[in-house]
Amino acid sequence: MRAKPEIFVLALSIMGGLLLLFFSYPIAVLALVGGKGLLEALSVRTFELALLVTIITSTIAAIASVIFGVPLAYLLSRFNFRGKGLIEALVDLPIAVPHIIVGVMIVLAFSWYVGLGPLLHKLGINVVDTILGAALAVTYVSATYTVRVVETAISSLDPELELTAMSLGASRGRTFLSIVLPKIWRSIVGGALTSWARAASEAGALFIVAYEVYFGKSLVYPAPVAIYEAFVGLGILEAAKFSIAMLVVVLGIFALGRALLEIRRGTRAGG
């Protein structure tokens, strides 16, 4: 006799299903409305450049999140020290700060008359309306995800493996490279992909720091800003076709990265 599903599980399924429907329904409507103009949007030269700028700045952000985020994640997962709670809060701070304020902070910190601005000016380094400025802004709002994903992965490892290696004479650095890193590289890649996707979707901070960027000999809008410009200047239907075009490109790259990661995982498991 087939067991009846529990009412509680059924209720959870309905509530969870409604949330998933809420996530997917607007995407379906966007695809329906903007899908007809997808190829047209991807053939617009200025939007192609906008997508390229977004891909470049997001990739810089993902690389920076790995270079600086993985060491921080290791420290947070393996050491207890005074002030750790404050550092944990600082890691999560970019999620809480409104991103338009992030843009204001980046401009003040790196390209105004306070902070590092005067020094950067003397060195001829400009932040406003540059790839550098856009990369700084999107890194600020996205690096947290790499730190947290990698921190969770390291915390799940048995520290006895590292302690045993160090008791046999291996340095902590060598232990990290030979024992920890091979076990967490998939999490590092997954975290970097998540940071990349978050960086690609950023608009608020870019409105302040890099509404347009100097790219070659042209001024180019980052893709989210270009979509906003289409909405303001041409209306929601034009914005829809550029939105679905960006969504296809960004989600396509993200899905490809995840697929390659899963294939690699399957290959290792099969071997």
Tab-separated table of C-alpha atoms in Angstrom:
chain	number	residue	atom	x	y	z
A	1	MET	CA	0.000	0.000	0.000
A	2	ARG	CA	1.459	3.354	-1.037
A	3	ALA	CA	2.130	5.669	1.878
A	4	LYS	CA	0.341	8.998	1.862
A	5	PRO	CA	2.604	12.043	1.676
A	6	GLU	CA	2.939	13.932	4.932
A	7	ILE	CA	0.897	17.125	5.109
A	8	PHE	CA	3.927	18.989	6.415
A	9	VAL	CA	6.135	17.901	3.497
A	10	LEU	CA	3.335	18.752	1.070
A	11	ALA	CA	3.016	22.230	2.596
A	12	LEU	CA	6.771	22.766	2.354
A	13	SER	CA	6.695	21.685	-1.284
A	14	ILE	CA	3.893	24.107	-2.104
A	15	MET	CA	5.601	27.047	-0.412
A	16	GLY	CA	8.954	26.218	-1.961
A	17	GLY	CA	7.300	25.733	-5.343
A	18	LEU	CA	5.668	29.155	-5.125
A	19	LEU	CA	9.063	30.747	-4.511
A	20	LEU	CA	10.546	28.883	-7.480
A	21	LEU	CA	7.586	30.039	-9.583
A	22	PHE	CA	8.246	33.598	-8.443
A	23	PHE	CA	11.871	33.225	-9.584
A	24	SER	CA	11.059	31.693	-12.954
A	25	TYR	CA	7.849	33.449	-14.024
A	26	PRO	CA	9.398	36.911	-14.649
A	27	ILE	CA	12.213	35.289	-16.647
A	28	ALA	CA	9.665	33.471	-18.776
A	29	VAL	CA	7.767	36.710	-19.446
A	30	LEU	CA	11.026	38.517	-20.280
A	31	ALA	CA	11.941	35.745	-22.730
A	32	LEU	CA	8.480	35.918	-24.310
A	33	VAL	CA	8.545	39.693	-24.718
A	34	GLY	CA	12.206	40.251	-25.534
A	35	GLY	CA	13.078	36.985	-27.237
A	36	LYS	CA	12.032	38.201	-30.683
A	37	GLY	CA	14.643	40.955	-30.518
A	38	LEU	CA	17.446	38.785	-29.121
A	39	LEU	CA	19.495	38.484	-32.308
A	40	GLU	CA	18.903	42.133	-33.130
A	41	ALA	CA	20.195	43.194	-29.722
A	42	LEU	CA	23.297	41.010	-30.048
A	43	SER	CA	24.037	42.599	-33.429
A	44	VAL	CA	24.102	46.161	-32.061
A	45	ARG	CA	27.769	47.142	-31.968
A	46	THR	CA	27.481	49.429	-28.940
A	47	PHE	CA	25.752	46.690	-26.957
A	48	GLU	CA	28.371	44.152	-28.011
A	49	LEU	CA	30.992	46.492	-26.542
A	50	ALA	CA	28.848	46.919	-23.427
A	51	LEU	CA	28.751	43.155	-22.925
A	52	LEU	CA	32.501	42.932	-23.489
A	53	VAL	CA	33.164	45.599	-20.875
A	54	THR	CA	30.926	43.767	-18.414
A	55	ILE	CA	32.625	40.429	-19.079
A	56	ILE	CA	36.080	41.978	-18.627
A	57	THR	CA	35.265	43.776	-15.364
A	58	SER	CA	33.448	40.725	-13.969
A	59	THR	CA	36.395	38.487	-14.808
A	60	ILE	CA	38.774	40.885	-13.067
A	61	ALA	CA	36.475	40.804	-10.037
A	62	ALA	CA	36.370	36.996	-10.009
A	63	ILE	CA	40.162	36.719	-10.248
A	64	ALA	CA	40.628	39.290	-7.477
A	65	SER	CA	38.122	37.460	-5.279
A	66	VAL	CA	40.197	34.285	-5.588
A	67	ILE	CA	43.607	35.928	-5.118
A	68	PHE	CA	42.572	37.842	-2.001
A	69	GLY	CA	39.520	35.888	-0.864
A	70	VAL	CA	40.989	32.397	-0.572
A	71	PRO	CA	43.692	33.431	1.947
A	72	LEU	CA	41.068	35.262	3.993
A	73	ALA	CA	38.765	32.247	3.866
A	74	TYR	CA	41.583	29.987	5.107
A	75	LEU	CA	42.361	32.296	8.017
A	76	LEU	CA	38.710	32.519	9.047
A	77	SER	CA	38.145	28.774	8.823
A	78	ARG	CA	41.296	27.587	10.596
A	79	PHE	CA	42.127	30.212	13.229
A	80	ASN	CA	40.396	31.810	16.188
A	81	PHE	CA	41.712	35.225	17.130
A	82	ARG	CA	40.661	38.448	18.780
A	83	GLY	CA	38.546	40.563	16.471
A	84	LYS	CA	37.450	37.624	14.298
A	85	GLY	CA	33.799	38.563	14.747
A	86	LEU	CA	34.519	42.038	13.396
A	87	ILE	CA	36.291	40.612	10.372
A	88	GLU	CA	33.377	38.227	9.755
A	89	ALA	CA	31.062	41.233	9.805
A	90	LEU	CA	33.310	43.145	7.393
A	91	VAL	CA	33.230	40.211	4.965
A	92	ASP	CA	29.431	40.358	4.893
A	93	LEU	CA	29.257	44.156	4.861
A	94	PRO	CA	29.111	44.540	1.049
A	95	ILE	CA	25.897	42.518	1.015
A	96	ALA	CA	24.240	44.953	3.437
A	97	VAL	CA	25.453	48.280	2.027
A	98	PRO	CA	23.166	49.720	-0.693
A	99	HIS	CA	25.142	49.486	-3.893
A	100	ILE	CA	24.575	53.068	-4.918
A	101	ILE	CA	26.421	53.939	-1.687
A	102	VAL	CA	29.191	51.531	-2.697
A	103	GLY	CA	29.665	53.655	-5.798
A	104	VAL	CA	29.901	56.827	-3.719
A	105	MET	CA	32.429	55.167	-1.385
A	106	ILE	CA	34.628	53.971	-4.251
A	107	VAL	CA	34.714	57.441	-5.801
A	108	LEU	CA	35.566	59.084	-2.482
A	109	ALA	CA	38.180	56.481	-1.554
A	110	PHE	CA	40.057	56.285	-4.831
A	111	SER	CA	39.425	59.333	-6.961
A	112	TRP	CA	38.635	62.375	-4.887
A	113	TYR	CA	40.612	64.707	-2.650
A	114	VAL	CA	40.686	62.306	0.302
A	115	GLY	CA	42.031	58.799	0.891
A	116	LEU	CA	44.183	57.379	-1.875
A	117	GLY	CA	42.790	59.789	-4.451
A	118	PRO	CA	45.603	62.371	-4.405
A	119	LEU	CA	48.302	59.680	-4.633
A	120	LEU	CA	46.569	57.907	-7.525
A	121	HIS	CA	46.144	61.248	-9.276
A	122	LYS	CA	49.884	61.912	-9.033
A	123	LEU	CA	50.544	58.471	-10.510
A	124	GLY	CA	48.168	59.194	-13.387
A	125	ILE	CA	45.704	56.500	-12.302
A	126	ASN	CA	42.068	57.396	-12.846
A	127	VAL	CA	39.175	55.466	-11.361
A	128	VAL	CA	36.055	57.295	-12.514
A	129	ASP	CA	34.716	56.137	-15.889
A	130	THR	CA	37.443	53.534	-16.386
A	131	ILE	CA	37.664	49.750	-16.499
A	132	LEU	CA	39.657	49.959	-13.253
A	133	GLY	CA	36.891	51.867	-11.490
A	134	ALA	CA	34.211	49.514	-12.765
A	135	ALA	CA	36.288	46.520	-11.647
A	136	LEU	CA	36.798	47.999	-8.170
A	137	ALA	CA	33.069	48.610	-7.803
A	138	VAL	CA	31.936	45.150	-8.882
A	139	THR	CA	34.699	43.448	-6.883
A	140	TYR	CA	33.475	45.200	-3.741
A	141	VAL	CA	29.953	43.825	-4.159
A	142	SER	CA	30.896	40.316	-5.305
A	143	ALA	CA	34.038	39.060	-3.539
A	144	THR	CA	32.118	38.091	-0.395
A	145	TYR	CA	30.589	35.111	-2.194
A	146	THR	CA	33.963	33.536	-2.982
A	147	VAL	CA	35.157	34.046	0.574
A	148	ARG	CA	32.089	32.393	2.063
A	149	VAL	CA	31.976	29.461	-0.358
A	150	VAL	CA	35.658	28.668	0.152
A	151	GLU	CA	35.470	29.191	3.916
A	152	THR	CA	32.649	26.643	4.110
A	153	ALA	CA	34.630	24.162	2.013
A	154	ILE	CA	37.741	24.458	4.179
A	155	SER	CA	35.714	24.201	7.386
A	156	SER	CA	34.270	20.903	6.163
A	157	LEU	CA	37.752	19.364	5.887
A	158	ASP	CA	39.147	17.383	8.775
A	159	PRO	CA	41.949	19.539	10.266
A	160	GLU	CA	43.692	16.373	11.457
A	161	LEU	CA	44.973	15.861	7.901
A	162	GLU	CA	46.823	19.160	8.066
A	163	LEU	CA	48.038	18.597	11.617
A	164	THR	CA	49.418	15.202	10.662
A	165	ALA	CA	51.277	16.649	7.675
A	166	MET	CA	52.768	19.435	9.802
A	167	SER	CA	53.779	16.951	12.498
A	168	LEU	CA	55.791	15.153	9.815
A	169	GLY	CA	57.701	18.326	9.016
A	170	ALA	CA	55.615	20.010	6.313
A	171	SER	CA	55.210	23.762	6.636
A	172	ARG	CA	51.709	25.224	6.870
A	173	GLY	CA	52.112	26.711	3.410
A	174	ARG	CA	53.128	23.400	1.888
A	175	THR	CA	50.305	21.673	3.745
A	176	PHE	CA	47.825	24.132	2.289
A	177	LEU	CA	49.124	23.645	-1.253
A	178	SER	CA	49.414	19.870	-1.115
A	179	ILE	CA	46.461	18.864	1.063
A	180	VAL	CA	43.889	21.650	1.332
A	181	LEU	CA	44.029	23.168	-2.148
A	182	PRO	CA	43.469	19.902	-4.088
A	183	LYS	CA	40.360	19.257	-1.989
A	184	ILE	CA	38.793	22.704	-2.320
A	185	TRP	CA	39.648	23.754	-5.885
A	186	ARG	CA	36.107	22.995	-7.091
A	187	SER	CA	34.716	25.250	-4.370
A	188	ILE	CA	37.172	27.946	-5.387
A	189	VAL	CA	36.015	27.727	-8.994
A	190	GLY	CA	32.374	27.618	-7.907
A	191	GLY	CA	32.832	30.639	-5.671
A	192	ALA	CA	34.624	32.527	-8.433
A	193	LEU	CA	31.783	31.752	-10.845
A	194	THR	CA	29.243	33.033	-8.330
A	195	SER	CA	31.271	36.207	-7.788
A	196	TRP	CA	31.586	36.593	-11.567
A	197	ALA	CA	27.829	36.339	-12.054
A	198	ARG	CA	27.156	38.775	-9.203
A	199	ALA	CA	29.665	41.233	-10.628
A	200	ALA	CA	28.140	40.986	-14.096
A	201	SER	CA	24.706	41.837	-12.727
A	202	GLU	CA	25.807	44.924	-10.811
A	203	ALA	CA	24.312	48.272	-11.813
A	204	GLY	CA	23.896	50.507	-8.762
A	205	ALA	CA	27.571	51.089	-7.990
A	206	LEU	CA	28.352	51.563	-11.676
A	207	PHE	CA	25.869	54.443	-11.912
A	208	ILE	CA	28.265	56.430	-9.722
A	209	VAL	CA	31.712	55.053	-10.554
A	210	ALA	CA	31.544	54.109	-14.204
A	211	TYR	CA	28.311	55.099	-15.924
A	212	GLU	CA	30.429	55.116	-19.059
A	213	VAL	CA	33.949	53.749	-19.371
A	214	TYR	CA	36.764	54.613	-21.717
A	215	PHE	CA	37.265	51.477	-23.788
A	216	GLY	CA	39.775	51.891	-26.570
A	217	LYS	CA	38.828	55.125	-28.284
A	218	SER	CA	35.170	54.958	-27.298
A	219	LEU	CA	32.991	55.666	-24.296
A	220	VAL	CA	30.988	52.531	-23.596
A	221	TYR	CA	28.184	51.816	-21.156
A	222	PRO	CA	28.563	48.660	-19.062
A	223	ALA	CA	25.758	46.296	-20.085
A	224	PRO	CA	23.445	46.922	-17.074
A	225	VAL	CA	23.763	50.676	-17.622
A	226	ALA	CA	23.126	50.229	-21.353
A	227	ILE	CA	19.877	48.415	-20.523
A	228	TYR	CA	18.861	51.259	-18.207
A	229	GLU	CA	19.620	53.759	-20.978
A	230	ALA	CA	17.457	51.744	-23.375
A	231	PHE	CA	14.624	51.749	-20.834
A	232	VAL	CA	14.812	55.499	-20.201
A	233	GLY	CA	15.315	56.507	-23.814
A	234	LEU	CA	13.339	53.934	-25.793
A	235	GLY	CA	10.967	52.209	-23.386
A	236	ILE	CA	10.415	48.883	-21.688
A	237	LEU	CA	10.158	46.808	-24.875
A	238	GLU	CA	13.592	47.915	-26.102
A	239	ALA	CA	15.017	47.321	-22.653
A	240	ALA	CA	13.493	43.831	-22.703
A	241	LYS	CA	15.357	42.716	-25.817
A	242	PHE	CA	18.686	43.944	-24.459
A	243	SER	CA	17.877	42.386	-21.080
A	244	ILE	CA	17.226	38.941	-22.538
A	245	ALA	CA	20.386	39.268	-24.641
A	246	MET	CA	22.487	40.008	-21.570
A	247	LEU	CA	20.743	37.252	-19.638
A	248	VAL	CA	21.519	34.711	-22.352
A	249	VAL	CA	25.189	35.708	-22.463
A	250	VAL	CA	25.749	35.913	-18.686
A	251	LEU	CA	23.772	32.799	-17.807
A	252	GLY	CA	25.332	30.992	-20.760
A	253	ILE	CA	28.843	31.685	-19.519
A	254	PHE	CA	27.863	30.823	-15.942
A	255	ALA	CA	26.142	27.590	-16.991
A	256	LEU	CA	29.100	26.607	-19.182
A	257	GLY	CA	31.477	27.125	-16.285
A	258	ARG	CA	29.301	25.056	-13.974
A	259	ALA	CA	28.942	22.317	-16.594
A	260	LEU	CA	32.699	22.097	-17.111
A	261	LEU	CA	33.147	21.920	-13.353
A	262	GLU	CA	30.643	19.072	-13.094
A	263	ILE	CA	32.262	17.227	-16.015
A	264	ARG	CA	35.619	17.557	-14.300
A	265	ARG	CA	34.064	16.318	-11.069
A	266	GLY	CA	32.545	13.332	-12.872
A	267	THR	CA	35.826	12.522	-14.600
A	268	ARG	CA	37.683	12.519	-11.297
A	269	ALA	CA	34.999	10.376	-9.654
A	270	GLY	CA	35.054	7.917	-12.546
A	271	GLY	CA	38.830	7.735	-12.497
